[in-house]
Structure formats: structure tokens, C-alpha cells
Short mmCIF file of C-alpha atoms in Angstrom, two decimals:
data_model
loop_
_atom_site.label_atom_id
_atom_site.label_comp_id
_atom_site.label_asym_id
_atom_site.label_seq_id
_atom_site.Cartn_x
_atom_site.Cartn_y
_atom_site.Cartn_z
CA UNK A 396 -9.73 8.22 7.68
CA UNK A 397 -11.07 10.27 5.33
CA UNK A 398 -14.74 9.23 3.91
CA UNK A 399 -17.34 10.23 1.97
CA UNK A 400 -21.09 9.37 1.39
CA UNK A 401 -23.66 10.46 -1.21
CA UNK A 402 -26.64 10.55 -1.23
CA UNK A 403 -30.08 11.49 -3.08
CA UNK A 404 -32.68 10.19 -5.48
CA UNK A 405 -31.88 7.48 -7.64
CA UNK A 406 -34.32 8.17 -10.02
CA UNK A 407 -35.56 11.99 -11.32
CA UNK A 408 -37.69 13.09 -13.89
CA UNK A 409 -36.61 14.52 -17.30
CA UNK A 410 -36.54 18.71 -17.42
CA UNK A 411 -36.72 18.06 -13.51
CA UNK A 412 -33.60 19.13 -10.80
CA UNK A 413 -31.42 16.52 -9.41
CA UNK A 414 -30.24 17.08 -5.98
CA UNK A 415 -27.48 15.18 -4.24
CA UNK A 416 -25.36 15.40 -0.97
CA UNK A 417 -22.12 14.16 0.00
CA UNK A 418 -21.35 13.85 3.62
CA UNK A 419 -18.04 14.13 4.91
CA UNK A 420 -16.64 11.90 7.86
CA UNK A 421 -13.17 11.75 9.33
CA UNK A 422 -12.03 15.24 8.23
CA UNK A 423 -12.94 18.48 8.60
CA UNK A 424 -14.74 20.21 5.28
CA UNK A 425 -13.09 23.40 6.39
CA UNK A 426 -9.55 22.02 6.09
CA UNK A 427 -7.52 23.31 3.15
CA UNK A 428 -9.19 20.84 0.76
CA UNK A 429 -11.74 21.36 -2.49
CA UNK A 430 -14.28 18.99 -2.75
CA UNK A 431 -16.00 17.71 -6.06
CA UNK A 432 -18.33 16.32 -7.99
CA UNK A 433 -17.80 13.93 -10.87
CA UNK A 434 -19.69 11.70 -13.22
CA UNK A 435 -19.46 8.11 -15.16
CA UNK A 436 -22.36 7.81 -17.72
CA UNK A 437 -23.60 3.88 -17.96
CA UNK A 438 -20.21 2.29 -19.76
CA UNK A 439 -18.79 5.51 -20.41
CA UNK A 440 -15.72 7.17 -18.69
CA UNK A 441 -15.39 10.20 -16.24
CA UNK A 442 -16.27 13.76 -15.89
CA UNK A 443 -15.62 16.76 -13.72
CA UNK A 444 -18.45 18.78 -13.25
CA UNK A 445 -18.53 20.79 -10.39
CA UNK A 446 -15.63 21.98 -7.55
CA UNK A 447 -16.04 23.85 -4.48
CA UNK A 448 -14.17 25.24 -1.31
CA UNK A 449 -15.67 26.01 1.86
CA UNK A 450 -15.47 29.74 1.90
CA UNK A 451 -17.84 29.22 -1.01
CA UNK A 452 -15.26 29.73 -4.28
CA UNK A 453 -16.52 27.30 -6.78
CA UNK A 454 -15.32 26.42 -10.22
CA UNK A 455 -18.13 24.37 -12.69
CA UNK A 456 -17.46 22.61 -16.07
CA UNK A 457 -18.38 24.92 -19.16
CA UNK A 458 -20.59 22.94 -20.70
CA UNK A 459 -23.05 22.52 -17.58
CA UNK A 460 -22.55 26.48 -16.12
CA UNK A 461 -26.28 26.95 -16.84
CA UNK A 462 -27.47 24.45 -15.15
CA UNK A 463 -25.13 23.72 -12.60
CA UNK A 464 -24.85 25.05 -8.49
CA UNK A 465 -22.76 23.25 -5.94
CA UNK A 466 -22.37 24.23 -2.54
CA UNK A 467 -21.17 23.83 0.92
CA UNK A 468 -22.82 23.56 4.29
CA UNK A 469 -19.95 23.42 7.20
CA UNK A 470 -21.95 22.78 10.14
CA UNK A 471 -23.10 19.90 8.66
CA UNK A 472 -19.87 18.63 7.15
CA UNK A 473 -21.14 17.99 3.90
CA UNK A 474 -21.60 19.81 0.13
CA UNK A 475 -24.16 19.44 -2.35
CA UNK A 476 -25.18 19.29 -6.30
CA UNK A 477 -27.86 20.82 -8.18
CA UNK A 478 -28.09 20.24 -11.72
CA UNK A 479 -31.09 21.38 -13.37
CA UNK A 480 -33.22 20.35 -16.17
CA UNK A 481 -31.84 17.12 -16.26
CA UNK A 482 -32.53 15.30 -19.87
CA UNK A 483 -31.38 11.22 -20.00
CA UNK A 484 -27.88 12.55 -20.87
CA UNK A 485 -27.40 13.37 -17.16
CA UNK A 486 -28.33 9.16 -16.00
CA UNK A 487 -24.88 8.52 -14.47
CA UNK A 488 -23.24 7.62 -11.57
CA UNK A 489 -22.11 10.78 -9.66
CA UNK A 490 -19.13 10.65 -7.62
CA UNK A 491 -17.99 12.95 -4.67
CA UNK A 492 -14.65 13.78 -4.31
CA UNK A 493 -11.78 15.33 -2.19
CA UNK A 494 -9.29 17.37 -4.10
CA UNK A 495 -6.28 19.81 -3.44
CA UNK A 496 -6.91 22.24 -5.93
CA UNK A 497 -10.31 24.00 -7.55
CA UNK A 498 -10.02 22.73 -11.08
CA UNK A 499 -5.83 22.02 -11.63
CA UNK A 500 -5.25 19.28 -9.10
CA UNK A 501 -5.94 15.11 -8.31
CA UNK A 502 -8.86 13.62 -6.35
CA UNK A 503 -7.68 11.70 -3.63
CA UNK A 504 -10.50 10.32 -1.56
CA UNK A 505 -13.83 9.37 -3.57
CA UNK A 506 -16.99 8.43 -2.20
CA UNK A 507 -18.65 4.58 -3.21
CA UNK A 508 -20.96 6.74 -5.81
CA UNK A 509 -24.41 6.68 -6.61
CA UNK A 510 -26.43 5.80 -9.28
CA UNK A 511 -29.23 8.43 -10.55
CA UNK A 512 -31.63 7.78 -13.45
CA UNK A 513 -33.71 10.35 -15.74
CA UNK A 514 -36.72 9.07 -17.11
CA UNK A 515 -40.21 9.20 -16.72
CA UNK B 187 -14.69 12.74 -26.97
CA UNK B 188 -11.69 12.87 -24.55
CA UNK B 189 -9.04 15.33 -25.72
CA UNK B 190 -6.80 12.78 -23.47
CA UNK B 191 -6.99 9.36 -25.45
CA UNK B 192 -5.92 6.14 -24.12
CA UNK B 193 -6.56 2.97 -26.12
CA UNK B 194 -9.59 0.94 -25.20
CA UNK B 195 -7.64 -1.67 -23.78
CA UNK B 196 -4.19 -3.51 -23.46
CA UNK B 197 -3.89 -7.22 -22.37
CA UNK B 198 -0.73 -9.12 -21.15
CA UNK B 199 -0.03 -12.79 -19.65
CA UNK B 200 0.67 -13.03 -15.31
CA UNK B 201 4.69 -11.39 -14.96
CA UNK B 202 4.55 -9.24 -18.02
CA UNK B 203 4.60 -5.47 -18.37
CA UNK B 204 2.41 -3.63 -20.21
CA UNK B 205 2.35 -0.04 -20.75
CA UNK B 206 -1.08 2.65 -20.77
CA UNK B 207 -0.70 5.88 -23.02
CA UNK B 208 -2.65 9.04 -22.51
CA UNK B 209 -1.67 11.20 -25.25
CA UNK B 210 -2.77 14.98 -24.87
CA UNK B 211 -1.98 18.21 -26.65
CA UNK B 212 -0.65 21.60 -26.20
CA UNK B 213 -3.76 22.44 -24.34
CA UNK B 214 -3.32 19.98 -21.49
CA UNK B 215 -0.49 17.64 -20.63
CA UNK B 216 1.59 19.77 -23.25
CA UNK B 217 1.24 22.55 -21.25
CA UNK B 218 2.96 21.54 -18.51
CA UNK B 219 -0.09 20.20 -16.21
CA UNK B 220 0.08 17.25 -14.02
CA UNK B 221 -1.09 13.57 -15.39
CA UNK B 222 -2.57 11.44 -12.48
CA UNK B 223 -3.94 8.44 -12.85
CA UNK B 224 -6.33 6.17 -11.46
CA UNK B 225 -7.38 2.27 -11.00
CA UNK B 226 -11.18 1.72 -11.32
CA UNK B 227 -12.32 -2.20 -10.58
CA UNK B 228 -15.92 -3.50 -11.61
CA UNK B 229 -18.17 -1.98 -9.74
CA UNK B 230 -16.29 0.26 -7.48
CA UNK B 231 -15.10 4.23 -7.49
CA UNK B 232 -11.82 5.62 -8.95
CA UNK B 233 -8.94 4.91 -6.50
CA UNK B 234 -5.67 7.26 -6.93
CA UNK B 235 -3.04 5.69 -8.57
CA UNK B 236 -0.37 7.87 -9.77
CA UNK B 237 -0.29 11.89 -9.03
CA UNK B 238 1.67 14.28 -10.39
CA UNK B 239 3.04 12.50 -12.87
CA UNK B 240 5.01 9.90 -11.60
CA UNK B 241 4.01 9.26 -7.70
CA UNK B 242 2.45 6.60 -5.53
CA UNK B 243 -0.21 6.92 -2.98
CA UNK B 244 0.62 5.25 0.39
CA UNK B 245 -0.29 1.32 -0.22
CA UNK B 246 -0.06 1.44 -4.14
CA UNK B 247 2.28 -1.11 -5.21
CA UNK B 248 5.40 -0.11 -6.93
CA UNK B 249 5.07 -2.46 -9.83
CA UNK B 250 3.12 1.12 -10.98
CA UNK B 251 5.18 3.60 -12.07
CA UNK B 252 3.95 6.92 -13.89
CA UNK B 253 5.81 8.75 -16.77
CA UNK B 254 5.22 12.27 -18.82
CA UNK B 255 7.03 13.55 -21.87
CA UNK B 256 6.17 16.20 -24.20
CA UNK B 257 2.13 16.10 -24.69
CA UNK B 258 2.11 12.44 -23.51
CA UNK B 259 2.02 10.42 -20.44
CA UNK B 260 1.80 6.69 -19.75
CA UNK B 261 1.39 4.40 -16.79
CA UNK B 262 3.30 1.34 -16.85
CA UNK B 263 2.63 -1.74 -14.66
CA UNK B 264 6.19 -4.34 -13.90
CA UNK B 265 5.20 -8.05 -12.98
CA UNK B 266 1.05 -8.08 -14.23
CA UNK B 267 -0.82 -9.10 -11.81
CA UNK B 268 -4.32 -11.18 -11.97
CA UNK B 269 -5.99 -8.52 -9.33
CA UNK B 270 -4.82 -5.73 -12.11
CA UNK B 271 -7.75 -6.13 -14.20
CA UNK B 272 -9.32 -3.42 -14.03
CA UNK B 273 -10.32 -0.02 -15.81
CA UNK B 274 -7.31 2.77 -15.99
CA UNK B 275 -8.00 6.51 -16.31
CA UNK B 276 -5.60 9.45 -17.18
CA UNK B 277 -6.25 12.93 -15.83
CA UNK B 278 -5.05 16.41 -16.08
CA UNK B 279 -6.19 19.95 -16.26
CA UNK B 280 -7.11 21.17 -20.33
CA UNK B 281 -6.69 25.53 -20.45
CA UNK B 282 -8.96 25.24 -23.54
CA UNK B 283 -11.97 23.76 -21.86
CA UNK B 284 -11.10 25.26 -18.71
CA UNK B 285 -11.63 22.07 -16.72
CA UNK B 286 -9.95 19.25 -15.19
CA UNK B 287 -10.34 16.07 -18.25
CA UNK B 288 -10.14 12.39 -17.82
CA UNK B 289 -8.80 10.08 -20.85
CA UNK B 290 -11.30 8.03 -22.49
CA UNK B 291 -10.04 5.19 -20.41
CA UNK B 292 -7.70 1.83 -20.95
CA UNK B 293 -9.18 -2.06 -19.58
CA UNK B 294 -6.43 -4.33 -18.66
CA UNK B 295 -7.23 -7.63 -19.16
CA UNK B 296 -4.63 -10.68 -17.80
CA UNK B 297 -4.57 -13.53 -20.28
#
């Protein structure tokens, strides 16, 4: 069975970067599968941000391209968010994801999520 | 904003139907791209519901049943149930933004 764990900070500074990890268990990250990162702000609804593959082709939302990097680590079985100069408009639950397609496709297996908070 | 809306929420007694509307635009569902939709209880992550426009996951009830037409879609669920409270999300793929979009989300309430 296909699951998936993040992980990182809960709490991160404003103009500071947040980091955060999503391990992979049950399934190979180097099957034919994207993997993703998405976002709930606090009563709010969802948002792609971020998709990658594990030859490295990545696709990022336009509005966060300059801040943004996601990327993939095999031999560990897991892929990873950097977002940048984070202000309180990034305090949101982040969500990792397994999807068939870069940007054009469904998410099908979604880790529990994790909560991270910007402020001082 | 969404450029998929939904309305904020739809209520209906135990047995009833009740219908969910995502209404896009020529960008998104009006193109042609796939609606999929998703369950999302207090507290917990997105499950799949519905993908590509009209399927069911393995273990999703079939009292949920997916539609598209034109630039909308809608997710209907047959014989309410009290464990269907819960938040409902529309998604598809918008060529304007160049990104996959979520509606702005419907809560079903059971009376």
C-alpha cells in the first residue's frame, strides 16, 4: 500500500526558507508516477504548488516560480519542498501527493499533511 | 479566487440526493480537461473521489457518481448518508494559469 509521510518544521520564520520532506513507503518513487506538493491555508481550500518526476522534470505553480524548488532523492525514496522567503501567506498545511501526470492529471494517494506556521 | 466555483455548501435530510456544481470556463473544464473530485473530512487529507470525470476509486461507494457537460461538472451523491459530511473539492487542469486548480470547495451538511 502506497503511503506517504511529511515531514519538517512546523513553525519558520517570516522572509526565512521552509523545507519539507515527504517519504515514500510501499512503492517505488521511480515507478511511472509524479509526485506533488499541495497546500490548504487555515479554513481555506487547496492549491497545487509544486510537481515532480524522478528523472528530475518538474512543473511549479506560476505564481510561486521564484520562490519555489522541489526535488527528488531516489535512494532515499522520498522528494522534497523549498519555498523561500516565506511571508504569513505561506502558514498552511502542505500536503504530499502521488499523481499520474506533471500538472494535467488526479492525486491519488495523499500523505496525513502537516501543519507549518510563519511568524516570528 | 477559484476559477472553478462550487457553492459554499449544500445540505440535505438522511436518503436524499443532493447534487455539487463546479462550474469552470473555456480555460479549464471547457477545454476538455478532466474534473476529479475529492472527499475531505474534519481534520483529515483529501481522499480521491471521482477521476476523470465520472469514475470511482476501488472502495468508494456508488451512491457517488461524477458528471461533466460543457464548462461544468457536478458530483452527485444517491441515498445521503450521515458519514457524508464532509468538505467536497473539484479539480482540473486551467491552460490559462498553467496549473492544475481546485474549486473553492462545497460542505455537506446532513440535517
Amino acid at each position: 500500500q502506497v503511503q506517504l509521510q511529511e515531514s519538517g518544521p512546523g513553525l519558520v520564520t517570516p522572509s526565512e526558507t521552509l523545507s519539507l520532506t515527504c517519504t515514500v513507503s510501499g512503492y517505488s518513487i521511480k515507478n511511472d508516477n509524479y509526485w506533488a506538493w499541495i497546500r490548504q491555508s487555515p479554513g481555506k481550500g487547496l492549491e497545487w504548488i509544486a510537481s515532480v518526476y524522478h528523472s528530475g522534470r518538474r512543473a511549479y505553480h506560476p505564481s510561486l516560480t521564484s520562490r519555489i524548488s522541489i526535488s527528488v532523492d531516489t535512494s532515499k525514496n522520498l522528494f522534497s519542498l523549498n519555498l523561500t522567503s516565506v511571508t504569513a501567506a505561506d502558514t498552511a498545511v502542505y500536503f504530499c501527493a502521488r499523481t499520474l501526470g506533471l500538472v494535467i492529471n488526479y492525486f491519488d494517494y495523499w500523505g496525513q499533511g502537516t501543519l507549518v506556521t510563519v511568524s516570528s | 479566487q477559484s476559477v472553478l466555483t462550487q457553492p459554499s455548501s449544500v445540505s440535505g435530510a438522511p436518503g436524499q440526493r443532493v447534487t455539487i456544481s463546479c462550474n469552470g470556463s473555456s480555460s479549464n473544464i471547457g477545454a476538455g480537461y478532466d474534473v476529479h473530485w475529492y472527499q475531505q473530512l474534519p481534520g483529515t487529507a483529501p481522499k480521491l473521489l471521482i477521476y476523470v470525470n465520472k469514475n470511482r476509486p476501488s472502495g468508494v461507494p456508488a451512491r457517488f457518481s461524477g458528471s461533466k457537460s460543457g464548462t461544468s461538472a457536478a458530483l452527485a451523491i444517491t441515498g445521503l448518508q450521515v458519514e457524508d459530511e464532509a468538505d467536497y473539492y473539484c479539480q482540473s487542469y486551467d491552460s490559462g494559469l498553467s496549473a492544475s486548480v481546485f474549486g473553492s470547495g462545497t460542505m455537506v451538511t446532513v440535517l
